[in-house]
PDB file of C-alpha atoms in Angstrom:
ATOM      1  CA  UNK A   1     -11.896 -12.930   6.668  1.00 92.00           C
ATOM      2  CA  UNK A   2      -9.642  -9.867   6.725  1.00 95.00           C
ATOM      3  CA  UNK A   3      -7.762  -8.229   9.567  1.00 95.00           C
ATOM      4  CA  UNK A   4      -7.107  -4.500   9.331  1.00 94.00           C
ATOM      5  CA  UNK A   5      -4.578  -2.809  11.632  1.00 96.00           C
ATOM      6  CA  UNK A   6      -4.019   0.874  12.378  1.00 97.00           C
ATOM      7  CA  UNK A   7      -1.407   2.261  14.760  1.00 97.00           C
ATOM      8  CA  UNK A   8      -0.574   5.441  16.642  1.00 98.00           C
ATOM      9  CA  UNK A   9       2.335   6.646  18.750  1.00 98.00           C
ATOM     10  CA  UNK A  10       2.516   8.507  22.023  1.00 98.00           C
ATOM     11  CA  UNK A  11       5.161   9.703  24.456  1.00 98.00           C
ATOM     12  CA  UNK A  12       4.505   9.343  28.165  1.00 98.00           C
ATOM     13  CA  UNK A  13       6.133   9.039  31.576  1.00 97.00           C
ATOM     14  CA  UNK A  14       5.425   6.694  34.457  1.00 95.00           C
ATOM     15  CA  UNK A  15       6.871   5.095  37.546  1.00 92.00           C
ATOM     16  CA  UNK A  16       6.458   1.455  38.482  1.00 89.00           C
ATOM     17  CA  UNK A  17       7.367   0.647  42.071  1.00 82.00           C
ATOM     18  CA  UNK A  18       7.879  -2.944  43.127  1.00 77.00           C
ATOM     19  CA  UNK A  19       9.538  -4.365  40.009  1.00 76.00           C
ATOM     20  CA  UNK A  20      12.816  -6.258  39.833  1.00 74.00           C
ATOM     21  CA  UNK A  21      14.354  -3.192  38.149  1.00 72.00           C
ATOM     22  CA  UNK A  22      14.351  -1.362  41.490  1.00 68.00           C
ATOM     23  CA  UNK A  23      15.095   2.367  41.470  1.00 73.00           C
ATOM     24  CA  UNK A  24      15.290   2.533  37.672  1.00 70.00           C
ATOM     25  CA  UNK A  25      11.611   1.611  37.531  1.00 77.00           C
ATOM     26  CA  UNK A  26      10.515   3.498  40.658  1.00 79.00           C
ATOM     27  CA  UNK A  27      11.779   6.864  39.436  1.00 86.00           C
ATOM     28  CA  UNK A  28       9.652   8.778  36.953  1.00 91.00           C
ATOM     29  CA  UNK A  29      10.921   7.982  33.466  1.00 92.00           C
ATOM     30  CA  UNK A  30       9.547   8.159  29.945  1.00 94.00           C
ATOM     31  CA  UNK A  31       9.019   5.929  26.935  1.00 95.00           C
ATOM     32  CA  UNK A  32       7.959   6.169  23.316  1.00 97.00           C
ATOM     33  CA  UNK A  33       4.964   3.891  22.843  1.00 98.00           C
ATOM     34  CA  UNK A  34       3.316   2.478  19.729  1.00 98.00           C
ATOM     35  CA  UNK A  35      -0.217   1.104  19.890  1.00 98.00           C
ATOM     36  CA  UNK A  36      -1.814  -1.090  17.216  1.00 98.00           C
ATOM     37  CA  UNK A  37      -5.522  -1.793  16.936  1.00 98.00           C
ATOM     38  CA  UNK A  38      -6.737  -4.663  14.744  1.00 97.00           C
ATOM     39  CA  UNK A  39     -10.267  -5.282  13.499  1.00 96.00           C
ATOM     40  CA  UNK A  40     -11.586  -8.303  11.608  1.00 95.00           C
ATOM     41  CA  UNK A  41     -14.361  -8.685   9.134  1.00 95.00           C
ATOM     42  CA  UNK A  42     -15.393  -9.079   5.544  1.00 96.00           C
ATOM     43  CA  UNK A  43     -15.330  -6.050   3.251  1.00 96.00           C
ATOM     44  CA  UNK A  44     -18.709  -4.492   2.599  1.00 94.00           C
ATOM     45  CA  UNK A  45     -19.553  -5.188  -1.056  1.00 95.00           C
ATOM     46  CA  UNK A  46     -20.637  -1.571  -1.616  1.00 96.00           C
ATOM     47  CA  UNK A  47     -17.569   0.112  -0.092  1.00 94.00           C
ATOM     48  CA  UNK A  48     -14.925  -2.596  -0.362  1.00 95.00           C
ATOM     49  CA  UNK A  49     -13.916  -1.812   3.245  1.00 94.00           C
ATOM     50  CA  UNK A  50     -13.875  -3.928   6.396  1.00 94.00           C
ATOM     51  CA  UNK A  51     -14.161  -0.673   8.320  1.00 94.00           C
ATOM     52  CA  UNK A  52     -13.998   3.008   7.501  1.00 92.00           C
ATOM     53  CA  UNK A  53     -10.612   3.799   9.057  1.00 92.00           C
ATOM     54  CA  UNK A  54     -11.899   7.272   9.942  1.00 92.00           C
ATOM     55  CA  UNK A  55     -14.165   5.692  12.562  1.00 90.00           C
ATOM     56  CA  UNK A  56     -11.207   3.901  14.108  1.00 92.00           C
ATOM     57  CA  UNK A  57      -9.057   7.034  13.898  1.00 94.00           C
ATOM     58  CA  UNK A  58     -11.574   8.980  16.002  1.00 92.00           C
ATOM     59  CA  UNK A  59     -11.288   6.547  18.903  1.00 90.00           C
ATOM     60  CA  UNK A  60      -7.522   6.419  18.524  1.00 96.00           C
ATOM     61  CA  UNK A  61      -7.276  10.209  18.612  1.00 96.00           C
ATOM     62  CA  UNK A  62      -9.371  10.281  21.785  1.00 95.00           C
ATOM     63  CA  UNK A  63      -7.172   7.782  23.621  1.00 97.00           C
ATOM     64  CA  UNK A  64      -3.933   9.312  22.288  1.00 98.00           C
ATOM     65  CA  UNK A  65      -4.999  12.669  23.741  1.00 97.00           C
ATOM     66  CA  UNK A  66      -5.490  11.007  27.143  1.00 98.00           C
ATOM     67  CA  UNK A  67      -2.010   9.400  27.071  1.00 98.00           C
ATOM     68  CA  UNK A  68       0.351  11.551  24.999  1.00 98.00           C
ATOM     69  CA  UNK A  69       2.793  13.640  27.051  1.00 98.00           C
ATOM     70  CA  UNK A  70       1.086  12.624  30.279  1.00 98.00           C
ATOM     71  CA  UNK A  71       2.232  11.062  33.533  1.00 98.00           C
ATOM     72  CA  UNK A  72       0.503   7.701  33.136  1.00 98.00           C
ATOM     73  CA  UNK A  73       0.223   7.209  36.899  1.00 97.00           C
ATOM     74  CA  UNK A  74      -2.288  10.103  36.870  1.00 97.00           C
ATOM     75  CA  UNK A  75      -4.486   8.919  33.970  1.00 98.00           C
ATOM     76  CA  UNK A  76      -7.961   8.200  35.317  1.00 97.00           C
ATOM     77  CA  UNK A  77      -9.118   4.636  34.731  1.00 97.00           C
ATOM     78  CA  UNK A  78      -5.712   3.274  33.683  1.00 98.00           C
ATOM     79  CA  UNK A  79      -4.543   1.731  36.942  1.00 96.00           C
ATOM     80  CA  UNK A  80      -0.861   0.902  37.402  1.00 95.00           C
ATOM     81  CA  UNK A  81       0.775   2.070  34.133  1.00 96.00           C
ATOM     82  CA  UNK A  82       1.870  -1.325  32.830  1.00 96.00           C
ATOM     83  CA  UNK A  83       1.843  -2.484  29.216  1.00 97.00           C
ATOM     84  CA  UNK A  84      -1.032  -4.780  30.172  1.00 97.00           C
ATOM     85  CA  UNK A  85      -3.169  -1.946  31.514  1.00 98.00           C
ATOM     86  CA  UNK A  86      -2.292   0.324  28.590  1.00 98.00           C
ATOM     87  CA  UNK A  87      -3.480  -2.308  26.097  1.00 98.00           C
ATOM     88  CA  UNK A  88      -6.748  -2.780  28.014  1.00 98.00           C
ATOM     89  CA  UNK A  89      -7.218   0.999  28.292  1.00 98.00           C
ATOM     90  CA  UNK A  90      -6.750   1.522  24.551  1.00 98.00           C
ATOM     91  CA  UNK A  91      -9.199  -1.341  23.868  1.00 97.00           C
ATOM     92  CA  UNK A  92     -11.816   0.376  25.990  1.00 95.00           C
ATOM     93  CA  UNK A  93     -11.571   3.531  23.890  1.00 95.00           C
ATOM     94  CA  UNK A  94     -11.653   1.926  20.441  1.00 95.00           C
ATOM     95  CA  UNK A  95     -13.805  -1.205  20.784  1.00 91.00           C
ATOM     96  CA  UNK A  96     -16.915   0.677  19.652  1.00 90.00           C
ATOM     97  CA  UNK A  97     -15.435   1.286  16.161  1.00 87.00           C
ATOM     98  CA  UNK A  98     -15.878  -2.254  14.871  1.00 85.00           C
ATOM     99  CA  UNK A  99     -15.018  -5.891  15.586  1.00 91.00           C
ATOM    100  CA  UNK A 100     -11.754  -5.172  17.456  1.00 95.00           C
ATOM    101  CA  UNK A 101      -9.815  -8.417  17.832  1.00 96.00           C
ATOM    102  CA  UNK A 102      -6.641  -7.225  19.500  1.00 97.00           C
ATOM    103  CA  UNK A 103      -4.762  -4.203  20.807  1.00 98.00           C
ATOM    104  CA  UNK A 104      -0.987  -4.287  21.108  1.00 98.00           C
ATOM    105  CA  UNK A 105       1.150  -1.720  22.909  1.00 98.00           C
ATOM    106  CA  UNK A 106       4.873  -1.653  22.138  1.00 98.00           C
ATOM    107  CA  UNK A 107       7.910  -0.084  23.792  1.00 95.00           C
ATOM    108  CA  UNK A 108      10.167  -0.648  20.804  1.00 93.00           C
ATOM    109  CA  UNK A 109      13.278   0.808  22.441  1.00 90.00           C
ATOM    110  CA  UNK A 110      12.964  -1.828  25.186  1.00 90.00           C
ATOM    111  CA  UNK A 111      11.976  -4.681  22.863  1.00 94.00           C
ATOM    112  CA  UNK A 112       8.712  -5.130  24.799  1.00 95.00           C
ATOM    113  CA  UNK A 113       5.053  -5.398  23.873  1.00 98.00           C
ATOM    114  CA  UNK A 114       1.757  -6.664  25.217  1.00 98.00           C
ATOM    115  CA  UNK A 115      -1.336  -7.757  23.284  1.00 98.00           C
ATOM    116  CA  UNK A 116      -4.852  -7.708  24.722  1.00 98.00           C
ATOM    117  CA  UNK A 117      -7.514  -9.852  23.056  1.00 97.00           C
ATOM    118  CA  UNK A 118     -10.477  -8.504  25.014  1.00 94.00           C
ATOM    119  CA  UNK A 119     -12.321  -9.640  28.089  1.00 90.00           C
ATOM    120  CA  UNK A 120     -12.531 -13.366  28.764  1.00 84.00           C
ATOM    121  CA  UNK A 121     -16.009 -14.797  28.411  1.00 70.00           C
TER     122      UNK A 121
END
């Protein structure tokens, strides 16, 4: 079994009222985000690939365009712009590419990340 991971970056702003950070979180502020998408499988004997990374890149480009340089509070279908919701949102846009096993979203400058492993069954 192999796990293949591809990442992308985006810049975005948000506000998160109701956190323990108070006004610092309530005011609109921005972050640099890094998202990682991992797929698992066995390489195809003919191609030697678990997944053609171009297929994954298409979904990643689509979701990056929805998030990059946007006010996350206004992104349709995201919900409150938390790391948790961002990871789920990215999953929803890339899960068609292959056997996606996890999506992680990082705010490296804050030392924070969240990993989504898909819906619970």
